[in-house]
Every structure is written in C-alpha cells, then in structure tokens.
C-alpha cells in the first residue's frame, strides 16, 4: 500500500471508527489515526488506523468509581467499606504498509477491589486477535490477578495468572507470574515489569545414529523434532515524560528463553499536543511482544499520525473552558498512615498540594487519567494544614475541608487525622 | 542460559529491593528562610521548647509563610503569635492536652475564639478529644460567623453529646446556608440548635438526605 493510498484509507476510515464508538459522554474514548507513512525513515513504514475505547462507566460526569472514600474528607471514622470497580476496554487497529497489512482487535475487562486497608487487588482478563493476509489468524487470552502496593507516586505490583494461545495454533493453558514497579518523579514516569511464563517450543535437532561396526557408509543424520516446555522471561522498561504540550514515551524490552538468543525490542513515540484532546504523534520502533506493545505493529515501522484522546494533554485546556473551579477532594487511607489524596479536577492541567504534610513544598499530584489526580503520603495523626493549587493559580483550601485563617491573608484547609 | 527461572526470580527480587530503596529515599527539603528570619524563628522555637510547647506547628508556620511568599517580618510575627496561642491554649485546656488539641486550640484562638470557650469545651467533653469541635469553631469564624456565636454554637452541640461526624456535617450545612444568603450567625445558631435537639439525626433539619462524602462545596 503506497503512502498516498494509506493516507486515503486513513482519512476514510477514521471518521467511520469514530462513528462506531459509543457516545463520548458515555465512554472515555481514544482514537488514534495514523495518516502518513514515512517511507524514508524505516524499512517498513506503515499507515495505521486504530482506536482504543476504554469504557469506564461514571466518567466523566461523576467522580471516578474508585474515589469512593474510605473516610470523609475530615477523616471522620465510620464504617469502612471496600470498593469494587469494574471497567472494560476495547481496541481495534488496521495497518497497511508497503510490505504487509494487518487487522487486530483487543478487548478486556478489569475488576478492582479496593479494600479499606492494604493493597489493591485487581483481576484482569484480556483477549486479542490478529489477522494478516496469507497467515493463519492468531489470538490469545490472558487472565491475571494482581496485588498493587503503594500509591500514585510509587507502586509495586505482584501478579499471577494464566494465558493461552487461540486461533490456528492453540496452546494449552500456562501460568504467568509478574512483578511490576512504577515510579513517578515530577514529569517523568518510569515502569519496570518482569514476567515469567512457560511456552512450548519446537526444537529440531540432527541426531547421528550409532555407527554399525563394519559398515563403511557414513551415518546419515536423522532430524528429530521435540517439543520443550520452557520458561520465558520478558522484561519491559518504559518511560514517559510529559510537560505542557510535549510528550515522549518509550518502551523497551527483552525476551529470554533457553532455545533462542535474546530478542530485544524498543518503541518510542513523540507527541506534540495541538489541543487538550488532540496531538500530532510519531512512532518508531520494532515489533514488540503482543501483550507489551506500546503501539501495535507486526514489523518494524515508523508512522506519523493524529491522535485523539480525551484529556491527553490536560495542560492544553483553556482556562475558561471547564477550569477546575471546584475540584473534588477525597482521601483513601491505607495501613500505617499511608494515605492517597485524590483530586478530581475537570479541565485541570496541573494540580499541586502544599501543607505541613509536604514540608510546605509544592507537590504535584500524578495525573491518573481523565480528571483524576493522585498523591500518596504518609500522614501522622494530628492536625494538618493543607492547600491546593490548580494550573498555577492561588493556593486555596481543598473543597469540603474545614478552613482556618493562615495568618498570611489566606485560608488553609484543616485536615484532622485521628 | 541454562536456568532462566532462577535468573528471573533473582532479577525480580533485586529490582524490587532497589525500587523500595529508591522509593524511600526522600531528600530533606532545604530551608527556604533567609538567615536572619531563621535566627528569629529559632529563638521563638527555643523559647517554646523550653516552655514545653510543641515546636512542630511553629516550624510549619514559618515554612508556610515562606511558601506563600510572605515577608520575613510577617513570618516572624505570625510564628510568635502562634507560639503565644499555643501557650494560651495549653493554659485553657490543661497541661495534659495532646499536641493535636493544642494546635487546634491555637488555631481557634488565633481565629478569635474566646479563651474561656476552650475551657468550657473541655468541660463539655470530658475524656474525649476536642480537636474537631475546635476545628469547627475556627472554620465557622473563617466563614464570617462572629467568634462568640461560633463558640456558642459548637458548645451547644458538644454539650448535647453530638459526635464529631455530626459536627462536621453541621459545618458543611452552615457553609451551604451562608452561601445561599443566610446570615452567618443565625445559620450557625439554628443549625446547632437543631442538632442539639436531634443529636442522633442529620444536621440538616431537613429530610434525611445522604450527605455527600466528597468535598464539593
């Protein structure tokens, strides 16, 4: 497919993909349109049309379901109830390149249990399928249970689950074990995920039969094919930097198992925000394992496109349009004083918190999607003064908290931790 | 690689330990105060420490002033006033009061709550924390409820045995009443009176509507 034809296909298919989505008010939808092929940059440039539609009932009209507080804003003790969150997501992609084309889809669901204390538990199921001309269709099904420790700034996750291949070459169910770590340092987010699974590998070996005494003919090697059940380790390291209208994402990994040399892969994406929900995006990289890909591609590719996603660049929001005038403030208490402060600030590009609990140093909350922001802190029992700031505005008391004059011609929110 | 499982598990553990060490490594913030202001604040802290007062709130107040761009002289004055309020709160509440109560009492006194109201509040809730009532008093004053009316309202509710969650709900209702045009003093007094008469009910005086746990004003 030539770049010109790819461009035409993208322009035709993108509106159709958007029309196929549920109404934007009901879902948080992400649409990615890759319109131009960069033939000179990479051996197999592609034009891709894709959309991802994570369905999250309740957003954006109401606070996120997991923001149901374990305590009221002033930490009034009451009956602690856990929270169960159910989410679904779906994605589809069609790619056409000079040498190949493919169609794929992915769907999944997540059940999250947020208990009153301790780690957050998550049960996730995903299914995917990929079809390419002349190649039998393939797919996979994965179910994984995870325990997440930490907060919005640092998280450690442990997971165990099962996976099986579907399609033309189905496989038996095999176990998957994983360990993941995420860390947010101001504008930079880093994550490391290690995963171990088992895979059946067919190995062909040449076996030389024992020479027969007296036989003058040289032994003829026999090809023997055996299937080995081997451990496979995948390591993925990804980084994301985002500030203002700029965003750079990279994902790199290595796949190890005993019957092959390590398979390395890397993908990078650069996005320039044109608006809060629109960005010009360029991606370059190799083919990644299907569960780990930053962008789906069957081969090494480079692409340039337009990406649409609600709230992708919150800093690009117009101050007058949906500015977070009354953000929703919420606390989630964990063990040993660990508290996750959640703020739901529609249209906010940056949310900061200051108070004695941060040593009166501004701390940026982590944007966790949509209008949600989070910061995890250890709060000692006592009386704490705290202020919030949205988009570099003035420091104000968090809404809903009792206030007190701060002595500096302002007000501070008073947080009582018992 | 002959033993990928062993290597994988070892790598996972090493990475986990390194990550936990990195996550716990928080550099201490440097002092944002200039040397002269720091010296003045240090003197106040030393005096407070010698007097047996908690110094944490005073340090915090100095840092708050610096973070909010207040001039040094103002910062010193505010810290000094706060130290005085802590001492006054301890005198009113008793030497056995905890740091949280002293801090809440100091905040209330600085907001304008009469000193004797603190002692009366302590007497109204023997053996129970009075942090939340003090916080509610200070909040009502910040919402233009006259200090005497704020203290009277909270005392009335406290004497009726109203629990802390109800007091906080009352505060929210008063906030809403004031926003809808009710005079601050009458809003506080009417809500407190209703709550004192119905200590087990909602603070609204309306049909029992679910209270939004989230903080949307």
JSON list of C-alpha atoms in Angstrom, two decimals, chain A residues 158-253:
[
{"chain": "A", "resi": 158, "resn": "UNK", "atom": "CA", "xyz": [2.71, -8.71, 42.04]},
{"chain": "A", "resi": 159, "resn": "UNK", "atom": "CA", "xyz": [0.68, -10.78, 39.66]},
{"chain": "A", "resi": 160, "resn": "UNK", "atom": "CA", "xyz": [-0.16, -14.35, 38.79]},
{"chain": "A", "resi": 161, "resn": "UNK", "atom": "CA", "xyz": [-2.40, -15.64, 36.08]},
{"chain": "A", "resi": 162, "resn": "UNK", "atom": "CA", "xyz": [-2.81, -17.83, 33.09]},
{"chain": "A", "resi": 163, "resn": "UNK", "atom": "CA", "xyz": [-2.54, -17.43, 29.37]},
{"chain": "A", "resi": 164, "resn": "UNK", "atom": "CA", "xyz": [-3.29, -19.46, 26.31]},
{"chain": "A", "resi": 165, "resn": "UNK", "atom": "CA", "xyz": [-2.97, -19.03, 22.59]},
{"chain": "A", "resi": 166, "resn": "UNK", "atom": "CA", "xyz": [-6.05, -19.20, 20.47]},
{"chain": "A", "resi": 167, "resn": "UNK", "atom": "CA", "xyz": [-6.61, -19.42, 16.73]},
{"chain": "A", "resi": 168, "resn": "UNK", "atom": "CA", "xyz": [-4.91, -21.66, 14.26]},
{"chain": "A", "resi": 169, "resn": "UNK", "atom": "CA", "xyz": [-2.27, -22.84, 16.71]},
{"chain": "A", "resi": 170, "resn": "UNK", "atom": "CA", "xyz": [-3.92, -23.11, 20.09]},
{"chain": "A", "resi": 171, "resn": "UNK", "atom": "CA", "xyz": [-1.80, -23.87, 23.10]},
{"chain": "A", "resi": 172, "resn": "UNK", "atom": "CA", "xyz": [-2.52, -25.37, 26.49]},
{"chain": "A", "resi": 173, "resn": "UNK", "atom": "CA", "xyz": [-3.06, -23.02, 29.39]},
{"chain": "A", "resi": 174, "resn": "UNK", "atom": "CA", "xyz": [0.14, -21.90, 31.02]},
{"chain": "A", "resi": 175, "resn": "UNK", "atom": "CA", "xyz": [0.93, -19.87, 34.08]},
{"chain": "A", "resi": 176, "resn": "UNK", "atom": "CA", "xyz": [2.16, -16.29, 34.14]},
{"chain": "A", "resi": 177, "resn": "UNK", "atom": "CA", "xyz": [3.91, -14.62, 37.05]},
{"chain": "A", "resi": 178, "resn": "UNK", "atom": "CA", "xyz": [4.84, -10.99, 37.10]},
{"chain": "A", "resi": 179, "resn": "UNK", "atom": "CA", "xyz": [6.38, -8.24, 39.15]},
{"chain": "A", "resi": 180, "resn": "UNK", "atom": "CA", "xyz": [5.94, -4.61, 38.23]},
{"chain": "A", "resi": 181, "resn": "UNK", "atom": "CA", "xyz": [7.20, -1.34, 39.61]},
{"chain": "A", "resi": 182, "resn": "UNK", "atom": "CA", "xyz": [6.12, 2.18, 38.76]},
{"chain": "A", "resi": 183, "resn": "UNK", "atom": "CA", "xyz": [7.62, 5.40, 39.89]},
{"chain": "A", "resi": 184, "resn": "UNK", "atom": "CA", "xyz": [6.57, 8.96, 39.17]},
{"chain": "A", "resi": 185, "resn": "UNK", "atom": "CA", "xyz": [9.19, 11.69, 39.52]},
{"chain": "A", "resi": 186, "resn": "UNK", "atom": "CA", "xyz": [7.62, 15.01, 38.66]},
{"chain": "A", "resi": 187, "resn": "UNK", "atom": "CA", "xyz": [7.12, 14.92, 34.89]},
{"chain": "A", "resi": 188, "resn": "UNK", "atom": "CA", "xyz": [8.79, 11.56, 34.39]},
{"chain": "A", "resi": 189, "resn": "UNK", "atom": "CA", "xyz": [7.10, 8.24, 34.92]},
{"chain": "A", "resi": 190, "resn": "UNK", "atom": "CA", "xyz": [9.06, 5.02, 34.84]},
{"chain": "A", "resi": 191, "resn": "UNK", "atom": "CA", "xyz": [7.92, 1.48, 34.99]},
{"chain": "A", "resi": 192, "resn": "UNK", "atom": "CA", "xyz": [9.57, -1.89, 35.02]},
{"chain": "A", "resi": 193, "resn": "UNK", "atom": "CA", "xyz": [7.73, -5.13, 34.53]},
{"chain": "A", "resi": 194, "resn": "UNK", "atom": "CA", "xyz": [9.19, -8.58, 34.69]},
{"chain": "A", "resi": 195, "resn": "UNK", "atom": "CA", "xyz": [7.15, -11.52, 33.63]},
{"chain": "A", "resi": 196, "resn": "UNK", "atom": "CA", "xyz": [7.73, -15.19, 33.59]},
{"chain": "A", "resi": 197, "resn": "UNK", "atom": "CA", "xyz": [5.65, -17.68, 31.68]},
{"chain": "A", "resi": 198, "resn": "UNK", "atom": "CA", "xyz": [6.04, -21.06, 30.07]},
{"chain": "A", "resi": 199, "resn": "UNK", "atom": "CA", "xyz": [5.94, -21.73, 26.41]},
{"chain": "A", "resi": 200, "resn": "UNK", "atom": "CA", "xyz": [6.11, -24.79, 24.25]},
{"chain": "A", "resi": 201, "resn": "UNK", "atom": "CA", "xyz": [8.98, -24.57, 21.81]},
{"chain": "A", "resi": 202, "resn": "UNK", "atom": "CA", "xyz": [9.58, -26.99, 18.99]},
{"chain": "A", "resi": 203, "resn": "UNK", "atom": "CA", "xyz": [13.25, -27.75, 18.60]},
{"chain": "A", "resi": 204, "resn": "UNK", "atom": "CA", "xyz": [14.63, -29.65, 15.66]},
{"chain": "A", "resi": 205, "resn": "UNK", "atom": "CA", "xyz": [17.90, -31.44, 16.20]},
{"chain": "A", "resi": 206, "resn": "UNK", "atom": "CA", "xyz": [20.05, -33.61, 13.98]},
{"chain": "A", "resi": 207, "resn": "UNK", "atom": "CA", "xyz": [20.85, -36.93, 15.60]},
{"chain": "A", "resi": 208, "resn": "UNK", "atom": "CA", "xyz": [23.66, -39.08, 14.28]},
{"chain": "A", "resi": 209, "resn": "UNK", "atom": "CA", "xyz": [22.92, -42.79, 14.73]},
{"chain": "A", "resi": 210, "resn": "UNK", "atom": "CA", "xyz": [25.48, -45.04, 16.30]},
{"chain": "A", "resi": 211, "resn": "UNK", "atom": "CA", "xyz": [27.84, -46.36, 13.63]},
{"chain": "A", "resi": 212, "resn": "UNK", "atom": "CA", "xyz": [27.39, -50.01, 12.88]},
{"chain": "A", "resi": 213, "resn": "UNK", "atom": "CA", "xyz": [30.65, -51.92, 13.22]},
{"chain": "A", "resi": 214, "resn": "UNK", "atom": "CA", "xyz": [31.93, -52.89, 9.85]},
{"chain": "A", "resi": 215, "resn": "UNK", "atom": "CA", "xyz": [29.63, -50.57, 7.96]},
{"chain": "A", "resi": 216, "resn": "UNK", "atom": "CA", "xyz": [31.71, -48.41, 5.72]},
{"chain": "A", "resi": 217, "resn": "UNK", "atom": "CA", "xyz": [28.94, -45.92, 4.95]},
{"chain": "A", "resi": 218, "resn": "UNK", "atom": "CA", "xyz": [28.93, -42.69, 6.91]},
{"chain": "A", "resi": 219, "resn": "UNK", "atom": "CA", "xyz": [25.99, -42.41, 9.32]},
{"chain": "A", "resi": 220, "resn": "UNK", "atom": "CA", "xyz": [23.13, -40.33, 7.99]},
{"chain": "A", "resi": 221, "resn": "UNK", "atom": "CA", "xyz": [21.85, -37.71, 10.44]},
{"chain": "A", "resi": 222, "resn": "UNK", "atom": "CA", "xyz": [18.23, -38.00, 11.42]},
{"chain": "A", "resi": 223, "resn": "UNK", "atom": "CA", "xyz": [16.13, -34.91, 12.03]},
{"chain": "A", "resi": 224, "resn": "UNK", "atom": "CA", "xyz": [14.36, -35.19, 15.38]},
{"chain": "A", "resi": 225, "resn": "UNK", "atom": "CA", "xyz": [11.74, -32.69, 16.39]},
{"chain": "A", "resi": 226, "resn": "UNK", "atom": "CA", "xyz": [10.89, -32.36, 20.05]},
{"chain": "A", "resi": 227, "resn": "UNK", "atom": "CA", "xyz": [8.63, -30.00, 21.92]},
{"chain": "A", "resi": 228, "resn": "UNK", "atom": "CA", "xyz": [10.11, -28.44, 25.02]},
{"chain": "A", "resi": 229, "resn": "UNK", "atom": "CA", "xyz": [8.18, -26.69, 27.71]},
{"chain": "A", "resi": 230, "resn": "UNK", "atom": "CA", "xyz": [10.49, -23.81, 28.56]},
{"chain": "A", "resi": 231, "resn": "UNK", "atom": "CA", "xyz": [10.41, -20.81, 30.82]},
{"chain": "A", "resi": 232, "resn": "UNK", "atom": "CA", "xyz": [10.20, -17.49, 29.09]},
{"chain": "A", "resi": 233, "resn": "UNK", "atom": "CA", "xyz": [11.13, -14.25, 30.78]},
{"chain": "A", "resi": 234, "resn": "UNK", "atom": "CA", "xyz": [10.05, -10.90, 29.45]},
{"chain": "A", "resi": 235, "resn": "UNK", "atom": "CA", "xyz": [11.37, -7.65, 30.85]},
{"chain": "A", "resi": 236, "resn": "UNK", "atom": "CA", "xyz": [9.85, -4.35, 29.84]},
{"chain": "A", "resi": 237, "resn": "UNK", "atom": "CA", "xyz": [11.06, -0.93, 30.83]},
{"chain": "A", "resi": 238, "resn": "UNK", "atom": "CA", "xyz": [9.04, 2.08, 29.86]},
{"chain": "A", "resi": 239, "resn": "UNK", "atom": "CA", "xyz": [9.40, 5.77, 30.48]},
{"chain": "A", "resi": 240, "resn": "UNK", "atom": "CA", "xyz": [7.12, 8.66, 29.85]},
{"chain": "A", "resi": 241, "resn": "UNK", "atom": "CA", "xyz": [7.92, 12.33, 30.03]},
{"chain": "A", "resi": 242, "resn": "UNK", "atom": "CA", "xyz": [5.18, 14.88, 29.65]},
{"chain": "A", "resi": 243, "resn": "UNK", "atom": "CA", "xyz": [5.24, 18.60, 30.14]},
{"chain": "A", "resi": 244, "resn": "UNK", "atom": "CA", "xyz": [2.95, 21.13, 28.63]},
{"chain": "A", "resi": 245, "resn": "UNK", "atom": "CA", "xyz": [2.30, 20.17, 25.05]},
{"chain": "A", "resi": 246, "resn": "UNK", "atom": "CA", "xyz": [5.19, 17.73, 24.73]},
{"chain": "A", "resi": 247, "resn": "UNK", "atom": "CA", "xyz": [5.12, 14.05, 25.45]},
{"chain": "A", "resi": 248, "resn": "UNK", "atom": "CA", "xyz": [7.69, 11.35, 24.81]},
{"chain": "A", "resi": 249, "resn": "UNK", "atom": "CA", "xyz": [7.05, 7.71, 25.52]},
{"chain": "A", "resi": 250, "resn": "UNK", "atom": "CA", "xyz": [9.43, 4.83, 25.16]},
{"chain": "A", "resi": 251, "resn": "UNK", "atom": "CA", "xyz": [9.12, 1.16, 25.81]},
{"chain": "A", "resi": 252, "resn": "UNK", "atom": "CA", "xyz": [11.90, -1.35, 25.51]},
{"chain": "A", "resi": 253, "resn": "UNK", "atom": "CA", "xyz": [12.21, -4.94, 26.46]}
]
